[in-house]
Amino acid sequence: MGLQKKSSKPSWTEFHALVHAGGGQWMTQMYHHAGAFFAFLASRVKVTPNQLTLASGLLVALAMAWMLGLGLGSWCGALGVFVLMVVSYALDCADGQLARATGQCSKYGAWLDHVVDAGKIFVVHGSIGWMLLNASNVHGYPASWCFIGMFLNMAGSALYFFAWNYKVMIAGQGLISRLADEKAQSRVRMFQFSQQFTDYGWFPLLFILLFDPQKFALAY
């Protein structure tokens, strides 16, 4: 229903209907629903999907600047980065939901979304790695461990991101709809279970540990 809507102001019910179970439970229950809310608000103030995409990227950049400015051991930094990352992730879901609900899907929008998402991977892990490499005297772990952690997180995140997008290209645009179908979900329970461990929606929770340098470095 919501996918066929061409009005610039679909109802909240139609936006809520776009929430799907294509990711892990945290991603689905937290960010997709929050994204639907932001998409609904954006439709009311004539914000475009591409603007939401850029806002998501900007919030990540601000979060990393905040983190690097306050450094490890700051409660203010921990909470600020966590909130900015959560909102950024929600907006990352909202752009697609707004585009589908209002009929604003475009190849440029899809390209921009992928470019911004890919950029966020390197900005986030590069920033964390830089901070840890320059604060080994604070968290107590060798700089070599910090470099390895940064490399593995960056490589793993990039591999997962590009593999998922390649899967979407192969499976076609109907992938999300099929994942959201109740009958399909009952046949891919193991796949959904595995997604709980690759659900990048958990990642912002890591920043709550910024107040404790050793725990943050270890968790990362």
CSV table of C-alpha atoms in Angstrom, one decimal:
chain,number,residue,atom,x,y,z
A,1,MET,CA,0.0,0.0,0.0
A,2,GLY,CA,2.6,2.5,1.1
A,3,LEU,CA,4.9,1.6,-1.8
A,4,GLN,CA,2.3,2.8,-4.3
A,5,LYS,CA,1.6,6.1,-2.6
A,6,LYS,CA,2.6,9.1,-4.7
A,7,SER,CA,1.3,11.9,-2.4
A,8,SER,CA,3.9,14.2,-0.8
A,9,LYS,CA,2.1,13.7,2.5
A,10,PRO,CA,1.3,10.1,3.2
A,11,SER,CA,-0.3,9.2,6.5
A,12,TRP,CA,1.6,7.9,9.5
A,13,THR,CA,-0.1,4.5,9.0
A,14,GLU,CA,1.5,4.3,5.5
A,15,PHE,CA,4.9,5.2,6.8
A,16,HIS,CA,4.6,2.7,9.6
A,17,ALA,CA,3.7,0.0,7.0
A,18,LEU,CA,7.1,0.6,5.4
A,19,VAL,CA,8.9,-0.8,8.5
A,20,HIS,CA,10.4,-4.1,7.4
A,21,ALA,CA,12.3,-6.9,9.1
A,22,GLY,CA,15.3,-6.8,6.7
A,23,GLY,CA,17.8,-6.4,9.4
A,24,GLY,CA,18.4,-7.7,13.0
A,25,GLN,CA,15.9,-7.1,15.7
A,26,TRP,CA,17.7,-4.0,17.1
A,27,MET,CA,17.8,-2.5,13.6
A,28,THR,CA,14.2,-3.3,12.9
A,29,GLN,CA,12.6,-2.4,16.3
A,30,MET,CA,14.7,0.7,16.9
A,31,TYR,CA,15.9,2.4,13.8
A,32,HIS,CA,13.3,1.4,11.2
A,33,HIS,CA,10.5,2.7,13.5
A,34,ALA,CA,12.4,5.8,14.4
A,35,GLY,CA,13.2,6.2,10.7
A,36,ALA,CA,9.5,6.0,9.8
A,37,PHE,CA,8.8,8.8,12.3
A,38,PHE,CA,11.5,11.0,10.9
A,39,ALA,CA,10.3,10.3,7.3
A,40,PHE,CA,6.8,11.2,8.4
A,41,LEU,CA,8.0,14.5,9.8
A,42,ALA,CA,10.2,15.2,6.7
A,43,SER,CA,7.1,14.8,4.4
A,44,ARG,CA,5.4,17.5,6.4
A,45,VAL,CA,8.1,20.0,6.0
A,46,LYS,CA,9.1,19.1,2.5
A,47,VAL,CA,12.5,17.7,3.2
A,48,THR,CA,13.7,15.4,0.4
A,49,PRO,CA,15.1,11.9,0.8
A,50,ASN,CA,18.5,13.1,-0.4
A,51,GLN,CA,18.6,15.8,2.3
A,52,LEU,CA,17.9,13.1,4.9
A,53,THR,CA,20.8,11.1,3.5
A,54,LEU,CA,23.2,14.1,3.7
A,55,ALA,CA,21.9,14.9,7.2
A,56,SER,CA,22.7,11.4,8.3
A,57,GLY,CA,26.3,11.7,7.0
A,58,LEU,CA,26.7,15.1,8.7
A,59,LEU,CA,25.6,13.8,12.1
A,60,VAL,CA,28.2,11.0,11.9
A,61,ALA,CA,30.9,13.6,11.1
A,62,LEU,CA,29.7,15.7,14.0
A,63,ALA,CA,29.7,12.7,16.3
A,64,MET,CA,33.3,11.8,15.4
A,65,ALA,CA,34.4,15.5,15.8
A,66,TRP,CA,32.7,15.5,19.2
A,67,MET,CA,34.5,12.3,20.2
A,68,LEU,CA,37.9,13.5,19.0
A,69,GLY,CA,37.4,16.8,20.7
A,70,LEU,CA,36.4,15.5,24.1
A,71,GLY,CA,38.4,12.2,23.9
A,72,LEU,CA,38.2,9.2,26.1
A,73,GLY,CA,36.9,9.3,29.7
A,74,SER,CA,34.1,11.9,29.1
A,75,TRP,CA,30.5,11.2,30.1
A,76,CYS,CA,29.4,14.2,28.1
A,77,GLY,CA,31.3,12.8,25.1
A,78,ALA,CA,29.9,9.3,25.5
A,79,LEU,CA,26.2,10.5,25.7
A,80,GLY,CA,26.6,13.1,22.9
A,81,VAL,CA,28.2,10.7,20.4
A,82,PHE,CA,25.7,8.0,21.3
A,83,VAL,CA,22.7,10.3,20.6
A,84,LEU,CA,24.2,11.7,17.4
A,85,MET,CA,24.9,8.2,16.1
A,86,VAL,CA,21.4,6.9,17.0
A,87,VAL,CA,19.7,9.8,15.2
A,88,SER,CA,22.1,9.3,12.2
A,89,TYR,CA,21.1,5.7,11.9
A,90,ALA,CA,17.5,6.5,12.1
A,91,LEU,CA,17.8,9.1,9.3
A,92,ASP,CA,19.7,6.5,7.3
A,93,CYS,CA,16.5,4.4,7.4
A,94,ALA,CA,14.2,7.4,6.9
A,95,ASP,CA,15.6,8.4,3.6
A,96,GLY,CA,14.5,5.2,1.8
A,97,GLN,CA,11.2,5.1,3.6
A,98,LEU,CA,10.4,8.7,2.6
A,99,ALA,CA,11.5,8.0,-1.0
A,100,ARG,CA,9.3,4.9,-1.3
A,101,ALA,CA,6.3,6.5,0.4
A,102,THR,CA,6.3,9.6,-1.7
A,103,GLY,CA,7.4,8.2,-5.0
A,104,GLN,CA,10.7,10.0,-5.0
A,105,CYS,CA,12.9,6.9,-5.6
A,106,SER,CA,15.8,7.6,-8.1
A,107,LYS,CA,19.1,6.1,-9.2
A,108,TYR,CA,20.9,9.2,-8.0
A,109,GLY,CA,19.3,8.9,-4.6
A,110,ALA,CA,20.3,5.3,-4.3
A,111,TRP,CA,23.9,6.2,-5.4
A,112,LEU,CA,24.1,9.0,-2.9
A,113,ASP,CA,22.9,6.8,-0.1
A,114,HIS,CA,25.5,4.2,-0.9
A,115,VAL,CA,28.3,6.7,-1.2
A,116,VAL,CA,27.4,8.4,2.1
A,117,ASP,CA,27.1,5.0,3.9
A,118,ALA,CA,30.4,3.8,2.5
A,119,GLY,CA,32.0,7.1,3.6
A,120,LYS,CA,30.6,6.8,7.1
A,121,ILE,CA,32.3,3.4,7.5
A,122,PHE,CA,35.8,4.9,6.9
A,123,VAL,CA,35.1,8.1,8.8
A,124,VAL,CA,33.9,6.3,11.9
A,125,HIS,CA,36.5,3.6,12.1
A,126,GLY,CA,39.3,5.9,11.0
A,127,SER,CA,38.3,8.4,13.8
A,128,ILE,CA,38.2,5.7,16.4
A,129,GLY,CA,41.5,4.2,15.3
A,130,TRP,CA,43.2,7.6,15.3
A,131,MET,CA,41.9,8.3,18.8
A,132,LEU,CA,43.0,5.0,20.2
A,133,LEU,CA,46.4,5.1,18.5
A,134,ASN,CA,47.1,8.5,20.1
A,135,ALA,CA,45.8,7.5,23.5
A,136,SER,CA,47.5,4.2,24.3
A,137,ASN,CA,48.8,5.7,27.5
A,138,VAL,CA,45.1,6.4,28.5
A,139,HIS,CA,43.5,3.0,27.7
A,140,GLY,CA,46.6,0.9,28.3
A,141,TYR,CA,46.6,-1.2,25.2
A,142,PRO,CA,49.5,-1.4,22.7
A,143,ALA,CA,49.2,0.8,19.6
A,144,SER,CA,49.7,-2.3,17.5
A,145,TRP,CA,46.5,-3.8,18.9
A,146,CYS,CA,44.6,-0.6,18.2
A,147,PHE,CA,45.8,-0.6,14.6
A,148,ILE,CA,44.7,-4.2,14.2
A,149,GLY,CA,41.3,-3.5,15.8
A,150,MET,CA,40.8,-0.5,13.5
A,151,PHE,CA,41.8,-2.5,10.4
A,152,LEU,CA,39.6,-5.5,11.2
A,153,ASN,CA,36.6,-3.3,12.0
A,154,MET,CA,37.0,-1.2,8.9
A,155,ALA,CA,37.5,-4.2,6.7
A,156,GLY,CA,34.7,-6.2,8.2
A,157,SER,CA,32.2,-3.4,8.0
A,158,ALA,CA,33.2,-2.6,4.4
A,159,LEU,CA,32.9,-6.2,3.4
A,160,TYR,CA,29.5,-6.6,5.0
A,161,PHE,CA,28.3,-3.3,3.5
A,162,PHE,CA,29.4,-4.1,0.0
A,163,ALA,CA,28.3,-7.7,0.2
A,164,TRP,CA,24.8,-6.7,1.2
A,165,ASN,CA,24.6,-4.1,-1.6
A,166,TYR,CA,25.8,-6.7,-4.1
A,167,LYS,CA,23.1,-9.1,-2.8
A,168,VAL,CA,20.5,-6.4,-3.3
A,169,MET,CA,21.7,-5.9,-6.9
A,170,ILE,CA,21.5,-9.7,-7.6
A,171,ALA,CA,18.2,-10.2,-5.8
A,172,GLY,CA,16.6,-7.1,-7.3
A,173,GLN,CA,14.4,-4.4,-5.7
A,174,GLY,CA,11.9,-6.9,-4.4
A,175,LEU,CA,14.4,-8.2,-1.8
A,176,ILE,CA,13.1,-6.0,1.0
A,177,SER,CA,9.5,-6.9,0.3
A,178,ARG,CA,10.4,-10.6,0.4
A,179,LEU,CA,12.2,-10.3,3.6
A,180,ALA,CA,9.2,-8.5,5.1
A,181,ASP,CA,6.8,-11.3,4.0
A,182,GLU,CA,5.7,-13.3,7.0
A,183,LYS,CA,5.9,-16.6,5.1
A,184,ALA,CA,9.4,-15.9,3.8
A,185,GLN,CA,10.5,-15.0,7.4
A,186,SER,CA,9.3,-18.4,8.7
A,187,ARG,CA,11.6,-20.1,6.1
A,188,VAL,CA,14.7,-18.1,6.9
A,189,ARG,CA,14.8,-18.2,10.7
A,190,MET,CA,18.5,-19.3,10.7
A,191,PHE,CA,19.4,-16.4,8.4
A,192,GLN,CA,17.5,-14.0,10.6
A,193,PHE,CA,19.3,-15.4,13.7
A,194,SER,CA,22.7,-14.8,12.0
A,195,GLN,CA,21.7,-11.2,11.3
A,196,GLN,CA,21.5,-10.5,15.0
A,197,PHE,CA,25.3,-10.8,15.1
A,198,THR,CA,25.9,-8.7,12.0
A,199,ASP,CA,23.2,-6.1,12.9
A,200,TYR,CA,25.2,-2.9,12.7
A,201,GLY,CA,22.4,-1.2,14.6
A,202,TRP,CA,24.1,-2.3,17.8
A,203,PHE,CA,27.2,-0.3,17.0
A,204,PRO,CA,26.2,3.1,18.6
A,205,LEU,CA,25.9,1.4,22.0
A,206,LEU,CA,29.7,1.0,21.9
A,207,PHE,CA,30.1,4.8,22.3
A,208,ILE,CA,28.4,4.7,25.8
A,209,LEU,CA,31.7,3.1,26.9
A,210,LEU,CA,33.7,6.2,26.0
A,211,PHE,CA,33.6,7.2,29.6
A,212,ASP,CA,35.8,4.2,30.4
A,213,PRO,CA,38.8,4.2,28.1
A,214,GLN,CA,39.9,0.6,28.8
A,215,LYS,CA,36.4,-0.9,28.3
A,216,PHE,CA,35.9,1.1,25.1
A,217,ALA,CA,39.2,0.0,23.6
A,218,LEU,CA,38.6,-3.6,24.6
A,219,ALA,CA,35.0,-3.7,23.2
A,220,TYR,CA,36.1,-2.1,20.0
